[in-house]
């Protein structure tokens, strides 16, 4: 991680599918902390930047925008089975997301900002933040949550989990861990992290 920067501190929030990144970010947001979510931003860029759209079609070898917007499920199945294709799309989109994050962060007035990113480490976005919090939850709970929220089968969720970095690796590279299991109390942990970051800003 970078040396602690202040002001303009940045917290990265990451975690596997269904761990509860979005839910945790909502709590930080209630505390007045602005959140930049990398995935929706990447989707926005892929649907609006004509250079990126053209390149995606070139990489895919077909038009993935036949209905006006990107056919996400076709892209997902393409990149899921083709690591080279995934790498090409990432190399195209990530730098644009990173640039947008930097510009956005400059405009915020809060003591620190958050980048929520499921692939914070894999994408290299961890180099843009000062601290990282990893969200964890038991695999079985994550499976049930994702099966419900994304209408996927158990095997589809398991495939995605296996395709992602494991929690142990993420935790080793993180400053904070937030346990978002159903039985855990996330608010006190989030408040402690919030206070820790504010303390560092004030010292
Ligand atoms: P993804 O990576 O799949 O986008 P995520 O890590 O952002 O997911 P969320 O969208 O926050 O996770 O949560 C996934 C689902 O699990 C949501 O439907 C959410 O309401 C539910 N959920 C999150 N945290 C909990 C919890 N502690 N107890 C029960 N359900 C939860």
PDB file of C-alpha atoms and ligand atoms in Angstrom, residues 16-23 116 118 145-146 149-150 180-182, ligand 1:
ATOM      1  CA  UNK A  16     -15.636 -11.728  -2.855  1.00  0.00           C
ATOM      2  CA  UNK A  17     -18.987 -11.993  -4.580  1.00  0.00           C
ATOM      3  CA  UNK A  18     -21.851 -11.686  -2.105  1.00  0.00           C
ATOM      4  CA  UNK A  19     -19.592 -10.701   0.789  1.00  0.00           C
ATOM      5  CA  UNK A  20     -21.557  -7.476   1.243  1.00  0.00           C
ATOM      6  CA  UNK A  21     -19.317  -4.742  -0.152  1.00  0.00           C
ATOM      7  CA  UNK A  22     -22.269  -2.638  -1.246  1.00  0.00           C
ATOM      8  CA  UNK A  23     -24.038  -3.050   2.099  1.00  0.00           C
ATOM      9  CA  UNK A 116     -15.447  -0.142  -3.757  1.00  0.00           C
ATOM     10  CA  UNK A 118     -14.389  -6.489  -6.116  1.00  0.00           C
ATOM     11  CA  UNK A 145     -27.258 -14.287  -0.938  1.00  0.00           C
ATOM     12  CA  UNK A 146     -26.026 -14.358  -4.538  1.00  0.00           C
ATOM     13  CA  UNK A 149     -29.950 -11.418  -5.494  1.00  0.00           C
ATOM     14  CA  UNK A 150     -28.521 -12.390  -8.872  1.00  0.00           C
ATOM     15  CA  UNK A 180     -20.289  -9.442   7.395  1.00  0.00           C
ATOM     16  CA  UNK A 181     -21.699 -12.781   8.382  1.00  0.00           C
ATOM     17  CA  UNK A 182     -25.392 -12.695   9.295  1.00  0.00           C
TER      18      UNK A 182
HETATM   19  P1  LIG B   1     -21.516  -8.571  -5.346  1.00  0.00           P
HETATM   20  O1  LIG B   1     -20.025  -8.711  -5.334  1.00  0.00           O
HETATM   21  O2  LIG B   1     -22.229  -9.858  -5.571  1.00  0.00           O
HETATM   22  O3  LIG B   1     -22.058  -7.423  -6.136  1.00  0.00           O
HETATM   23  P2  LIG B   1     -21.505  -7.384  -2.713  1.00  0.00           P
HETATM   24  O4  LIG B   1     -20.269  -7.898  -2.064  1.00  0.00           O
HETATM   25  O5  LIG B   1     -21.551  -5.942  -3.082  1.00  0.00           O
HETATM   26  O6  LIG B   1     -21.976  -8.320  -3.850  1.00  0.00           O
HETATM   27  P3  LIG B   1     -24.034  -6.903  -1.462  1.00  0.00           P
HETATM   28  O7  LIG B   1     -24.657  -6.494  -2.764  1.00  0.00           O
HETATM   29  O8  LIG B   1     -23.825  -5.886  -0.417  1.00  0.00           O
HETATM   30  O9  LIG B   1     -22.686  -7.695  -1.713  1.00  0.00           O
HETATM   31  O10 LIG B   1     -24.846  -8.106  -0.808  1.00  0.00           O
HETATM   32  C1  LIG B   1     -25.279  -9.199  -1.606  1.00  0.00           C
HETATM   33  C2  LIG B   1     -26.661  -9.620  -1.109  1.00  0.00           C
HETATM   34  O11 LIG B   1     -26.545 -10.091   0.231  1.00  0.00           O
HETATM   35  C3  LIG B   1     -27.651  -8.466  -1.076  1.00  0.00           C
HETATM   36  O12 LIG B   1     -28.886  -8.938  -1.476  1.00  0.00           O
HETATM   37  C4  LIG B   1     -27.665  -8.038   0.402  1.00  0.00           C
HETATM   38  O13 LIG B   1     -28.902  -7.491   0.769  1.00  0.00           O
HETATM   39  C5  LIG B   1     -27.379  -9.349   1.118  1.00  0.00           C
HETATM   40  N1  LIG B   1     -26.619  -9.150   2.367  1.00  0.00           N
HETATM   41  C6  LIG B   1     -25.501  -8.409   2.512  1.00  0.00           C
HETATM   42  N2  LIG B   1     -25.068  -8.435   3.792  1.00  0.00           N
HETATM   43  C7  LIG B   1     -25.917  -9.242   4.479  1.00  0.00           C
HETATM   44  C8  LIG B   1     -26.013  -9.694   5.852  1.00  0.00           C
HETATM   45  N3  LIG B   1     -25.119  -9.332   6.784  1.00  0.00           N
HETATM   46  N4  LIG B   1     -27.028 -10.509   6.172  1.00  0.00           N
HETATM   47  C9  LIG B   1     -27.921 -10.891   5.247  1.00  0.00           C
HETATM   48  N5  LIG B   1     -27.910 -10.521   3.944  1.00  0.00           N
HETATM   49  C10 LIG B   1     -26.926  -9.698   3.554  1.00  0.00           C
END
